[in-house]
Coordinates of C-alpha atoms in Angstrom, one line a residue:
Chain T
X98 CA 18.7 -28.3 29.8
X99 CA 18.7 -26.1 32.9
X100 CA 20.1 -23.3 30.5
X101 CA 16.8 -24.0 28.1
X102 CA 14.6 -24.3 31.0
X103 CA 15.6 -21.1 32.4
X104 CA 15.3 -19.4 29.1
X105 CA 11.7 -20.6 28.9
X106 CA 10.7 -19.6 32.3
X107 CA 12.7 -16.1 32.3
X108 CA 10.9 -15.1 28.8
X109 CA 7.7 -17.3 29.3
X110 CA 5.4 -14.2 27.9
X111 CA 7.5 -14.3 24.6
X112 CA 6.9 -18.2 24.6
X113 CA 3.3 -17.7 25.1
X114 CA 2.6 -15.1 22.6
X115 CA 4.5 -17.0 19.8
X116 CA 2.9 -20.1 20.9
X117 CA -0.7 -18.4 20.5
X118 CA 0.7 -16.3 17.2
X119 CA 1.8 -20.0 15.6
X120 CA -1.6 -21.5 16.5
X121 CA -3.4 -18.5 14.5
X122 CA -1.0 -19.0 11.7
X123 CA -1.4 -22.8 11.6
X124 CA -5.2 -22.1 11.4
X125 CA -5.0 -19.8 8.7
X126 CA -3.0 -22.1 6.6
X127 CA -4.0 -25.4 7.2
X128 CA -7.8 -24.9 8.2
X129 CA -10.2 -25.5 5.0
X130 CA -13.2 -23.5 6.5
X131 CA -13.3 -19.9 6.0
X132 CA -14.7 -18.8 9.4
X133 CA -12.1 -21.0 11.2
X134 CA -9.5 -19.2 9.0
X135 CA -10.8 -15.9 10.2
X136 CA -10.8 -17.3 13.8
X137 CA -7.3 -18.1 13.2
X138 CA -6.5 -14.8 12.1
X139 CA -8.2 -13.3 15.1
X140 CA -5.9 -15.6 17.5
X141 CA -2.9 -14.0 15.3
X142 CA -3.7 -10.5 16.3
X143 CA -4.6 -11.4 19.9
X144 CA -1.0 -12.8 20.1
X145 CA 0.6 -9.5 19.3
X146 CA -1.9 -7.7 21.6
X147 CA -0.7 -9.9 24.6
X148 CA 2.7 -9.4 23.5
X149 CA 2.4 -5.6 23.9
X150 CA 0.4 -5.9 27.1
X151 CA 2.8 -7.9 28.9
X152 CA 5.6 -5.4 27.9
X153 CA 4.5 -3.0 30.3
X154 CA 5.1 -5.0 33.6
X155 CA 7.2 -4.4 36.2
X156 CA 8.0 -6.2 39.1
X157 CA 6.3 -5.0 42.5
X158 CA 4.7 -2.4 40.6
X159 CA 0.6 -1.4 40.7
X160 CA -1.6 0.1 38.2
X161 CA -1.0 3.7 37.2
X162 CA -3.4 5.6 38.9
X163 CA -2.4 8.3 41.6
X164 CA -4.7 8.2 44.3
X165 CA -6.1 11.7 45.4
X166 CA -3.9 13.0 42.5
X167 CA -4.8 16.6 42.8
X168 CA -3.8 16.4 46.6
X169 CA -0.2 15.0 46.2
X170 CA 0.6 16.4 42.7
X171 CA 3.3 18.3 44.1
X172 CA 5.2 15.0 45.2
X173 CA 7.5 13.5 43.1
X174 CA 6.0 10.1 41.3
X175 CA 8.1 7.2 41.4
X176 CA 7.8 5.6 37.8
X177 CA 9.2 2.3 39.1
X178 CA 6.0 1.9 41.2
X179 CA 3.5 1.8 38.6
X180 CA 3.7 -0.5 35.6
X181 CA 3.9 1.2 32.0
X182 CA 0.5 2.2 30.9
X183 CA 1.3 3.3 27.3
X184 CA 1.4 -0.4 25.7
X185 CA -2.0 -0.9 27.2
X186 CA -3.2 2.3 25.7
X187 CA -1.6 1.6 22.5
X188 CA -3.5 -1.9 22.5
X189 CA -6.8 -0.3 23.0
X190 CA -6.6 0.9 19.6
X191 CA -5.0 -2.2 18.3
X192 CA -8.3 -4.2 19.5
X193 CA -10.6 -1.8 17.8
X194 CA -8.6 -2.5 14.7
X195 CA -8.7 -6.2 15.2
X196 CA -12.5 -6.2 15.8
X197 CA -13.0 -3.8 12.7
X198 CA -11.0 -6.5 10.8
X199 CA -12.7 -9.3 12.1
X200 CA -16.2 -7.8 11.1
X201 CA -15.0 -6.9 7.6
X202 CA -13.7 -10.6 7.1
X203 CA -17.0 -12.2 8.3
X204 CA -18.9 -9.6 6.2
X205 CA -16.7 -10.9 3.2
X206 CA -17.1 -14.6 4.2
X207 CA -21.3 -14.0 4.2
X208 CA -20.6 -12.8 0.7
X209 CA -18.6 -15.5 -0.3
X210 CA -21.4 -18.1 1.0
X211 CA -23.9 -16.4 -0.9
X212 CA -22.3 -16.9 -4.2
X213 CA -21.0 -20.3 -3.7
X214 CA -23.3 -21.8 -1.2
X215 CA -20.4 -23.0 1.0
X216 CA -17.7 -22.2 3.3
X217 CA -15.4 -24.9 2.9
X218 CA -12.4 -23.5 0.7
X219 CA -11.9 -27.0 -1.5
X220 CA -15.5 -26.8 -2.6
X221 CA -15.2 -23.2 -3.6
X222 CA -12.0 -24.0 -5.5
X223 CA -13.8 -27.1 -7.2
X224 CA -16.7 -24.7 -8.4
X225 CA -14.4 -22.2 -9.6
X226 CA -12.6 -24.9 -11.6
X227 CA -15.9 -26.0 -12.9
X228 CA -16.8 -22.7 -14.2
Chain R
X31 CA -3.8 28.5 7.8
X32 CA -0.5 27.3 6.0
X33 CA 0.8 26.2 9.2
X34 CA -2.1 23.6 10.0
X35 CA -1.7 21.9 6.4
X36 CA -0.2 18.8 7.6
X37 CA -3.2 18.5 9.7
X38 CA -5.9 19.6 7.4
X39 CA -4.5 17.2 4.9
X40 CA -6.0 14.2 6.8
X41 CA -8.5 15.8 8.9
X42 CA -10.7 17.2 5.9
X43 CA -11.2 14.0 4.0
X44 CA -11.6 12.2 7.5
X45 CA -14.4 14.5 8.1
X46 CA -16.0 14.5 5.1
X47 CA -16.1 10.6 4.8
X48 CA -18.7 11.0 7.8
X49 CA -20.8 13.5 6.0
X50 CA -20.6 11.3 2.8
X51 CA -22.0 8.4 4.7
X52 CA -24.7 10.3 6.1
X53 CA -25.6 11.8 2.6
X54 CA -25.4 8.2 1.4
X55 CA -28.8 7.7 3.8
X56 CA -30.2 11.0 3.3
X57 CA -29.5 12.4 -0.3
X58 CA -27.4 9.7 -2.5
X59 CA -27.1 12.7 -5.2
X60 CA -24.9 14.6 -2.7
X61 CA -22.2 11.7 -2.2
X62 CA -20.1 12.4 -5.3
X63 CA -19.9 16.1 -5.0
X64 CA -18.7 15.8 -1.3
X65 CA -16.0 13.3 -2.2
X66 CA -14.8 15.5 -4.8
X67 CA -14.8 18.5 -2.7
X68 CA -12.9 16.7 0.0
X69 CA -10.3 15.2 -2.2
X70 CA -10.0 18.6 -4.3
X71 CA -9.4 20.4 -1.1
X72 CA -6.7 17.8 -0.2
X73 CA -5.1 18.1 -3.5
X74 CA -4.9 21.7 -3.2
X75 CA -3.5 21.4 0.3
X76 CA -0.9 18.9 -0.4
X77 CA 0.4 21.1 -3.4
X78 CA 0.6 24.0 -0.9
X79 CA 2.8 21.9 1.3
X80 CA 5.1 20.8 -1.8
X81 CA 5.4 24.6 -2.5
X82 CA 6.1 25.1 1.2
X83 CA 8.5 22.5 1.4
X84 CA 10.5 23.5 -1.6
X85 CA 10.5 27.4 -0.7
X86 CA 11.1 26.9 2.9
X87 CA 12.5 23.2 3.6
X88 CA 10.7 20.4 5.9
X89 CA 7.5 21.3 7.8
X90 CA 6.7 20.0 11.1
X91 CA 3.1 19.7 13.1
X92 CA 2.4 19.0 16.7
X93 CA -0.8 17.4 16.8
X94 CA -2.8 19.2 19.7
X95 CA 0.5 21.3 20.5
X96 CA 2.0 18.2 22.2
X97 CA 5.9 18.6 21.5
X98 CA 7.3 15.5 19.6
X99 CA 8.4 12.7 21.8
X100 CA 5.1 12.4 23.5
X101 CA 2.4 13.7 21.0
X102 CA 1.7 12.5 17.6
X103 CA 4.0 14.4 15.1
X104 CA 3.1 15.0 11.4
X105 CA 6.3 15.8 9.4
X106 CA 6.4 16.6 5.6
X107 CA 9.9 16.6 4.3
X108 CA 11.4 16.3 0.4
X109 CA 10.5 12.7 0.2
X110 CA 7.1 12.7 1.5
X111 CA 5.8 16.0 0.1
X112 CA 6.0 14.6 -3.1
X113 CA 4.5 11.3 -2.2
X114 CA 1.5 13.3 -0.7
X115 CA 0.9 15.1 -3.8
X116 CA 1.0 12.0 -5.8
X117 CA -1.4 10.3 -3.5
X118 CA -4.0 13.2 -3.6
X119 CA -3.6 13.6 -7.5
X120 CA -4.4 10.2 -8.1
X121 CA -7.2 9.7 -5.4
X122 CA -8.8 12.9 -7.3
X123 CA -8.3 12.2 -11.0
X124 CA -9.4 8.3 -10.2
X125 CA -12.7 9.7 -8.3
X126 CA -13.8 12.0 -11.4
X127 CA -13.4 8.6 -13.6
X128 CA -15.0 6.3 -10.9
X129 CA -18.5 8.0 -11.4
X130 CA -19.8 6.7 -14.4
X131 CA -19.0 3.0 -13.9
X132 CA -20.4 3.5 -9.9
X133 CA -23.5 4.6 -11.6
X134 CA -23.6 1.6 -14.1
X135 CA -22.4 -1.3 -11.9
X136 CA -23.5 -0.7 -8.3
X137 CA -25.8 2.8 -8.0
X138 CA -27.3 1.4 -4.9
X139 CA -23.9 1.4 -3.2
X140 CA -22.6 4.8 -4.3
X141 CA -22.8 6.1 -0.4
X142 CA -20.5 3.5 0.9
X143 CA -18.3 3.4 -2.0
X144 CA -17.4 7.1 -1.8
X145 CA -17.4 6.6 2.1
X146 CA -14.7 4.1 1.8
X147 CA -13.0 5.5 -1.1
X148 CA -12.2 9.0 0.8
X149 CA -11.3 6.8 3.9
X150 CA -8.9 4.9 1.9
X151 CA -7.4 7.9 0.6
X152 CA -7.3 9.4 4.5
X153 CA -5.3 6.4 5.4
X154 CA -2.9 6.5 2.8
X155 CA -2.1 10.2 3.4
X156 CA -2.0 9.8 7.2
X157 CA 0.6 7.1 6.7
X158 CA 2.7 9.2 4.5
X159 CA 2.4 12.3 6.5
X160 CA 3.1 10.6 10.2
X161 CA 6.3 10.7 12.0
X162 CA 4.8 8.4 14.7
X163 CA 5.6 4.6 14.3
X164 CA 2.4 3.6 15.9
X165 CA 0.2 5.9 14.2
X166 CA 1.3 4.6 11.1
X167 CA 0.0 1.5 11.9
X168 CA -3.4 2.6 12.9
X169 CA -3.7 4.6 9.4
X170 CA -2.2 1.6 7.4
X171 CA -5.1 -0.3 9.0
X172 CA -7.6 2.2 8.0
X173 CA -6.4 2.0 4.3
X174 CA -6.3 -1.7 4.6
X175 CA -9.5 -2.2 5.9
X176 CA -11.4 0.2 3.6
X177 CA -9.4 -1.4 0.7
X178 CA -10.5 -4.9 1.6
X179 CA -14.1 -3.7 1.6
X180 CA -13.4 -1.7 -1.8
X181 CA -12.3 -4.8 -3.3
X182 CA -15.1 -7.0 -2.0
X183 CA -17.5 -4.7 -4.1
X184 CA -16.7 -6.5 -7.0
X185 CA -18.3 -9.6 -8.7
X186 CA -17.6 -13.2 -9.0
X187 CA -14.4 -14.0 -7.2
X188 CA -14.0 -10.6 -5.8
X189 CA -15.2 -11.7 -2.5
X190 CA -13.2 -14.6 -2.1
X191 CA -9.8 -12.8 -3.4
X192 CA -10.4 -9.8 -0.9
X193 CA -10.8 -12.4 1.7
X194 CA -7.4 -14.0 0.9
X195 CA -6.4 -10.3 0.9
X196 CA -7.7 -9.9 4.4
X197 CA -5.5 -12.7 5.7
X198 CA -2.3 -12.1 4.2
X199 CA -2.7 -8.2 4.9
X200 CA -3.5 -8.6 8.5
X201 CA -0.3 -10.7 8.9
X202 CA 1.4 -7.9 7.2
X203 CA -0.1 -5.3 9.6
X204 CA 0.7 -7.6 12.7
X205 CA 4.2 -8.1 11.6
X206 CA 4.8 -4.3 11.2
X207 CA 3.1 -3.8 14.7
X208 CA 5.3 -6.6 16.1
X209 CA 8.4 -4.6 14.7
X210 CA 7.4 -1.4 16.2
X211 CA 6.8 -3.4 19.7
X212 CA 10.4 -4.7 19.4
X213 CA 11.4 -1.3 18.9
X214 CA 9.7 0.3 21.8
X215 CA 10.9 -2.3 24.3
X216 CA 14.4 -1.6 23.5
X217 CA 14.3 2.3 23.3
X218 CA 10.7 3.1 24.9
X219 CA 9.9 5.6 22.1
X220 CA 7.2 5.6 19.2
X221 CA 8.5 8.7 17.6
X222 CA 10.5 7.8 14.5
X223 CA 13.2 10.6 14.8
X224 CA 13.2 9.9 18.7
X225 CA 13.9 6.2 18.0
X226 CA 16.5 7.2 15.6
X227 CA 18.5 9.1 18.0
X228 CA 18.2 6.4 20.7
X229 CA 19.4 3.4 18.5
X230 CA 22.9 3.9 17.6
X231 CA 24.0 2.5 20.6
X232 CA 21.9 -0.4 20.5
X233 CA 22.9 -1.2 17.2
X234 CA 24.5 -4.7 18.1
X235 CA 21.5 -5.7 20.1
X236 CA 19.6 -8.9 18.6
X237 CA 16.2 -7.0 19.3
X238 CA 16.8 -4.3 17.0
X239 CA 17.9 -6.9 14.1
X240 CA 14.6 -8.9 14.9
X241 CA 12.7 -5.5 14.9
X242 CA 14.2 -4.7 11.6
X243 CA 13.6 -8.3 9.7
X244 CA 9.9 -8.4 11.2
X245 CA 8.8 -5.0 10.2
X246 CA 10.7 -5.4 6.7
X247 CA 8.7 -8.7 6.1
X248 CA 5.6 -7.0 7.1
X249 CA 5.9 -4.1 4.6
X250 CA 7.1 -6.7 1.9
X251 CA 3.9 -8.4 2.3
X252 CA 1.7 -5.5 2.2
X253 CA 3.3 -4.1 -0.9
X254 CA 3.2 -7.4 -2.7
X255 CA 7.1 -7.9 -3.5
X256 CA 7.7 -11.2 -5.1
X257 CA 7.7 -14.0 -3.0
X258 CA 4.8 -12.6 -1.1
X259 CA 2.8 -11.2 -3.6
X260 CA 0.3 -14.0 -3.7
X261 CA -2.6 -11.9 -2.8
X262 CA -2.4 -9.3 -5.1
X263 CA -3.1 -10.3 -8.4
X264 CA -6.7 -11.8 -7.7
X265 CA -7.5 -9.0 -5.5
X266 CA -6.8 -6.5 -7.9
X267 CA -8.4 -8.4 -11.1
X268 CA -11.6 -9.0 -9.4
X269 CA -12.0 -5.6 -7.9
X270 CA -14.5 -3.4 -9.5
X271 CA -12.6 -1.0 -11.9
X272 CA -12.7 2.2 -10.4
X273 CA -11.4 0.5 -7.2
X274 CA -8.5 -1.3 -9.1
X275 CA -7.3 1.9 -10.8
X276 CA -7.3 3.5 -7.0
X277 CA -5.8 0.6 -5.1
X278 CA -3.4 -0.6 -7.4
X279 CA -1.5 2.5 -8.1
X280 CA -1.3 3.5 -4.5
X281 CA -1.2 0.8 -2.0
X282 CA 1.8 -0.6 -3.3
X283 CA 3.5 2.6 -3.8
X284 CA 2.7 4.1 -0.3
X285 CA 4.1 0.8 1.1
X286 CA 7.4 1.3 -0.7
X287 CA 7.3 4.8 0.6
X288 CA 6.8 3.3 4.1
X289 CA 9.9 1.0 3.6
X290 CA 11.9 3.8 2.6
X291 CA 11.0 5.7 5.6
X292 CA 11.5 3.2 8.1
X293 CA 15.1 2.6 6.7
X294 CA 15.8 6.3 6.2
X295 CA 14.3 7.8 9.5
X296 CA 14.0 5.0 12.0
X297 CA 16.8 2.2 11.4
X298 CA 18.9 5.0 9.3
X299 CA 20.9 4.1 6.6
X300 CA 24.0 3.3 8.5
X301 CA 22.3 0.5 10.1
X302 CA 20.7 -1.0 7.4
X303 CA 23.8 -0.7 4.9
X304 CA 26.6 -0.6 7.0
X305 CA 25.6 -3.0 10.1
X306 CA 23.3 -5.7 8.7
X307 CA 24.9 -5.4 4.9
X308 CA 21.4 -6.6 3.5
X309 CA 21.6 -4.7 0.3
X310 CA 23.2 -6.9 -1.9
X311 CA 20.6 -9.7 -0.8
X312 CA 17.6 -7.5 -1.1
X313 CA 18.8 -6.2 -4.7
X314 CA 18.8 -10.0 -5.6
X315 CA 15.5 -10.4 -4.3
X316 CA 14.4 -7.5 -6.1
X317 CA 16.1 -9.0 -9.4
X318 CA 14.1 -12.1 -8.8
X319 CA 10.8 -10.0 -8.4
X320 CA 11.3 -8.2 -11.4
X321 CA 12.0 -11.3 -13.6
X322 CA 9.2 -13.4 -12.4
X323 CA 6.6 -10.4 -12.3
X324 CA 7.4 -9.9 -16.1
X325 CA 7.5 -13.7 -17.0
X326 CA 4.1 -14.2 -15.0
X327 CA 2.5 -11.1 -16.9
X328 CA 3.4 -13.1 -20.1
X329 CA 1.3 -16.1 -19.3
X330 CA -1.6 -13.8 -18.5
X331 CA -4.6 -13.7 -21.4
X332 CA -6.5 -10.8 -19.7
X333 CA -5.4 -7.2 -19.7
X334 CA -6.3 -6.4 -16.3
X335 CA -4.7 -9.5 -15.0
X336 CA -1.7 -8.8 -16.9
X337 CA -1.3 -5.3 -15.6
X338 CA -1.6 -6.8 -12.1
X339 CA 1.8 -8.7 -12.6
X340 CA 3.4 -5.8 -14.1
X341 CA 2.7 -4.2 -10.7
X342 CA 4.4 -6.9 -9.2
X343 CA 7.5 -6.4 -11.4
X344 CA 7.5 -2.6 -10.8
X345 CA 7.5 -3.2 -7.1
X346 CA 10.8 -4.9 -7.6
X347 CA 12.1 -1.9 -9.5
X348 CA 11.8 0.4 -6.5
X349 CA 12.8 -2.0 -3.8
X350 CA 15.8 -2.8 -5.6
X351 CA 16.6 1.0 -6.7
X352 CA 16.3 2.0 -3.2
X353 CA 18.7 -1.0 -1.9
X354 CA 21.3 -0.1 -4.3
X355 CA 22.1 2.6 -1.8
X356 CA 23.7 5.1 -4.2
X357 CA 22.2 8.5 -5.3
X358 CA 21.1 7.5 -8.9
X359 CA 19.0 4.2 -7.5
X360 CA 17.5 6.3 -4.6
X361 CA 16.6 8.8 -7.1
X362 CA 15.4 6.6 -9.4
X363 CA 13.2 4.9 -6.6
X364 CA 11.6 7.7 -5.3
X365 CA 10.9 9.1 -9.0
X366 CA 9.6 5.8 -9.8
X367 CA 6.9 6.0 -6.9
X368 CA 5.7 9.3 -8.6
X369 CA 5.9 7.7 -12.2
X370 CA 4.6 4.3 -11.4
X371 CA 1.4 5.5 -9.4
X372 CA 0.7 7.7 -12.8
X373 CA 1.4 5.1 -15.2
X374 CA -0.4 2.2 -13.5
X375 CA -3.4 4.9 -13.1
X376 CA -3.2 5.4 -16.8
X377 CA -3.2 1.8 -17.5
X378 CA -6.1 0.7 -15.2
X379 CA -8.4 3.7 -16.2
X380 CA -7.9 2.7 -19.8
X381 CA -8.8 -1.0 -18.8
X382 CA -11.6 0.2 -16.8
X383 CA -13.1 2.1 -19.8
X384 CA -12.7 -1.3 -21.9
X385 CA -14.6 -3.0 -19.2
X386 CA -17.2 -0.3 -19.0
X387 CA -17.7 -0.6 -22.7
X388 CA -17.2 -4.2 -23.3
X389 CA -18.2 -5.6 -20.0
X390 CA -14.5 -7.6 -20.1
X391 CA -10.8 -7.1 -20.5
X392 CA -9.9 -10.4 -21.8
X393 CA -7.7 -10.7 -25.2
X394 CA -11.3 -11.8 -26.8
X395 CA -12.8 -8.4 -26.1
X396 CA -9.9 -6.6 -27.7
X397 CA -10.2 -7.1 -31.6
X398 CA -11.5 -4.0 -33.2
X399 CA -10.7 -1.7 -30.1
X400 CA -8.3 0.8 -32.0
X401 CA -11.5 1.6 -34.2
X402 CA -14.4 1.7 -31.8
X403 CA -12.5 3.2 -28.8
X404 CA -9.8 5.5 -30.5
X405 CA -9.4 7.6 -27.6
X406 CA -9.2 5.1 -24.7
X407 CA -6.5 3.1 -26.8
X408 CA -4.5 6.3 -27.6
X409 CA -4.2 6.7 -23.9
X410 CA -3.3 3.0 -23.4
X411 CA -0.5 3.4 -25.9
X412 CA 1.0 6.2 -23.8
X413 CA 0.8 4.3 -20.6
X414 CA 2.3 1.5 -22.1
X415 CA 5.1 3.4 -23.7
X416 CA 5.8 4.8 -20.4
X417 CA 5.9 1.2 -18.8
X418 CA 8.2 0.1 -21.6
X419 CA 10.3 3.3 -20.9
X420 CA 10.4 5.4 -24.4
X421 CA 11.6 8.7 -23.9
X422 CA 9.4 11.7 -23.6
X423 CA 7.1 9.8 -21.0
X424 CA 8.3 9.6 -17.5
X425 CA 8.9 5.9 -17.3
X426 CA 12.0 6.4 -19.2
X427 CA 13.6 8.9 -16.8
X428 CA 13.1 6.7 -13.7
X429 CA 14.1 3.7 -15.7
X430 CA 17.3 5.7 -16.6
X431 CA 18.0 6.7 -13.0
X432 CA 17.6 3.1 -12.1
X433 CA 19.9 2.0 -14.7
X434 CA 22.3 4.2 -13.7
X435 CA 22.4 3.4 -10.0
X436 CA 22.7 -0.4 -11.1
X437 CA 25.8 0.9 -13.1
X438 CA 27.4 2.7 -10.4
X439 CA 26.5 0.3 -7.8
X440 CA 28.1 -2.5 -10.2
X441 CA 24.8 -4.5 -9.7
X442 CA 24.7 -6.2 -13.1
X443 CA 22.1 -8.5 -12.3
X444 CA 19.8 -5.7 -11.7
X445 CA 20.9 -4.4 -14.6
X446 CA 19.8 -7.3 -16.7
X447 CA 16.9 -7.3 -15.0
X448 CA 15.6 -4.1 -15.8
X449 CA 16.3 -4.3 -19.4
X450 CA 14.7 -7.9 -19.6
X451 CA 11.7 -6.7 -18.0
X452 CA 11.7 -3.7 -20.6
X453 CA 11.8 -6.2 -23.3
X454 CA 9.3 -8.4 -21.9
X455 CA 6.8 -5.2 -21.6
X456 CA 7.6 -4.5 -25.1
X457 CA 6.3 -8.0 -25.9
X458 CA 2.9 -7.7 -23.6
X459 CA 1.9 -4.4 -25.1
X460 CA 2.6 -4.7 -28.6
X461 CA 0.6 -8.1 -28.4
X462 CA -2.4 -6.0 -27.1
X463 CA -1.8 -3.6 -29.8
X464 CA -1.6 -6.1 -32.3
X465 CA -4.7 -7.8 -31.5
X466 CA -6.6 -4.4 -31.1
X467 CA -5.5 -3.1 -34.6
X468 CA -4.9 -6.1 -36.9
X469 CA -7.0 -9.0 -35.6
X470 CA -10.3 -9.3 -37.5
X471 CA -13.3 -8.7 -35.3
X472 CA -16.2 -9.2 -37.4
X473 CA -17.1 -12.5 -36.2
X474 CA -17.4 -11.3 -32.7
X475 CA -18.8 -7.9 -32.9
X476 CA -20.1 -7.6 -36.4
X477 CA -23.7 -8.5 -35.7
X478 CA -23.9 -5.8 -32.9
X479 CA -22.7 -2.8 -35.2
X480 CA -24.7 -3.9 -38.5
X481 CA -23.3 -4.0 -41.9
X482 CA -22.2 -0.2 -42.3
X483 CA -18.6 -1.0 -40.5
X484 CA -17.7 -0.3 -36.8
X485 CA -19.3 2.5 -35.2
X486 CA -17.4 4.5 -32.7
X487 CA -18.4 3.2 -29.0
X488 CA -16.2 5.0 -26.6
X489 CA -16.5 5.3 -23.1
X490 CA -18.5 8.4 -21.5
X491 CA -16.6 11.8 -21.4
X492 CA -16.6 11.6 -17.6
X493 CA -14.0 8.7 -18.2
X494 CA -12.2 9.9 -21.2
X495 CA -10.7 13.2 -19.7
X496 CA -9.4 12.1 -16.4
X497 CA -7.9 9.4 -18.5
X498 CA -6.2 11.7 -20.8
X499 CA -5.2 14.3 -18.1
X500 CA -3.1 11.3 -17.0
X501 CA -1.5 10.4 -20.4
X502 CA -0.8 14.0 -20.5
X503 CA 0.5 14.0 -17.3
X504 CA 2.8 11.0 -17.8
X505 CA 4.5 13.2 -20.5
X506 CA 4.6 16.4 -18.8
X507 CA 6.2 14.8 -15.8
X508 CA 8.8 13.4 -18.1
X509 CA 9.3 16.6 -19.4
X510 CA 9.8 18.2 -16.0
X511 CA 11.7 15.3 -14.6
X512 CA 15.1 17.7 -14.0
X513 CA 12.7 20.1 -12.1
X514 CA 11.5 17.6 -9.9
X515 CA 14.8 15.8 -9.2
X516 CA 16.7 19.0 -8.8
X517 CA 14.3 20.9 -6.6
X518 CA 12.6 17.7 -4.4
X519 CA 14.1 14.5 -4.8
X520 CA 17.9 15.8 -4.7
X521 CA 17.5 17.3 -1.2
X522 CA 15.9 13.8 0.2
X523 CA 19.0 11.8 -0.5
X524 CA 20.5 10.8 2.6
X525 CA 24.0 12.2 3.0
X526 CA 25.6 8.6 2.9
X527 CA 24.6 7.9 -0.5
X528 CA 26.0 11.0 -1.9

């Protein structure tokens, strides 16, 4: 029990991202409404973004901005004092990608709605079967 | 000039897509020539690159002059120079053929269509050229998002199928991103060669194994490898025909390339084949993919839908061939990327012509087609023979290498699956020929043509010329297989497989 608890506490960021990811996956599989599925997809993507952001953390470090950088540029910068900014920068791109995916998905959902007059998947499938 | 080829290859179509988008608002007539110019110049650049690689070995390009582990770095070697040329050629030829059906089916959307088309090709080219794992993800999403939009342009169930593709495609891309994330945690690098340099001492680490597993599942999902293929048939069937003939030959093939690149350059062959020992398992998965793809194709009564299941089976060919882990299998897999792109292009273009004229590609629309559309059906026969694997066409040669690889690797399950799928292809295509040639068609079409026998009702020349260029390309590539393998693919084979 102790070991399991420690495992959860030590790696809590992983547990959070996996939980979020599974919530998203569950919504994509089990929800009947297409917009809910799209929301699930977005949660899924956000979970990965959260995972990346959490990997940049260092204990006791601060944000990676060097104060008065041009005056003290000759001094050595200790990397351990600053969190790793690279995953955050990468995630800016990933956020843009996820927004674009969300936009395209919603636009397609509108197209689906125009055709079937509903966004409930079972009703759409019923209409397709009747054709 | 020529030292900037790797960057130009991606930047030219990327910039052109902005201009095409603007032209769509201001002067819609300019869209097509602009797209043609963009992809034509990309094709020339890619051929130039292929020439450079053949004569002078791999080419590297530092984006913005930043050296590799820090900056984004494009690398074109023997493996991807060939794939780049194929992507450009297929994109270019299909663009010419797309024009008549765009004008007929959605003339008001010509601007967005050509913009998305060129962006899709940009994404694929970038994925193939890049040497940076995260950059690959971004370009993968560019290709995927434009692909979703292009597929949703279709009628009927296209939007719903596209939405399902969005869900599964996003899961696939997120898994890829997650795999890259795990690699980044353990190595602190995103450059493919840098990761490969840092990985060997970490082979026993569970993080690397997890990264490999997640990444492979993501890539397999994107390529429609059998149990993960559910999105593929509907998306490719209901897409407009110029889109199916673009996406079906390219997306799956480029994802196979990404799989090969990841195993070869990032994780290295030693890790995948000697540490994880996954090869046996994956080849069996490929066997299942080939057999199931062929069987599912048998059940279809629509030519286009049948072709989508053939695509599923062909993905199994390439994945299996690569994971056989010997020289012949690897050669067969890489050669099949080239050949299968051309074969699927040929078949989908032919079906596109049938849909353009008949408005339908189900069995009922086929009778009498050999008389009314002789040129289209002629090219369909060439494409079909290539899928079946009849000698002068290129399909024979890659299948030959794959069979050789299966025998050398002692993997008789794969051998049987290849032969089985060839036999099933014979049944599939000769059924179409039989309906098209012998079935009486007076009942369904007679009234339209009057009493004086069937008139020739061919697709426009703008669709026939690209179709026949592809069909002749199949035979030419077949005849020059020795050259292609000897000058390019042989140099791409990793040392361990020799």
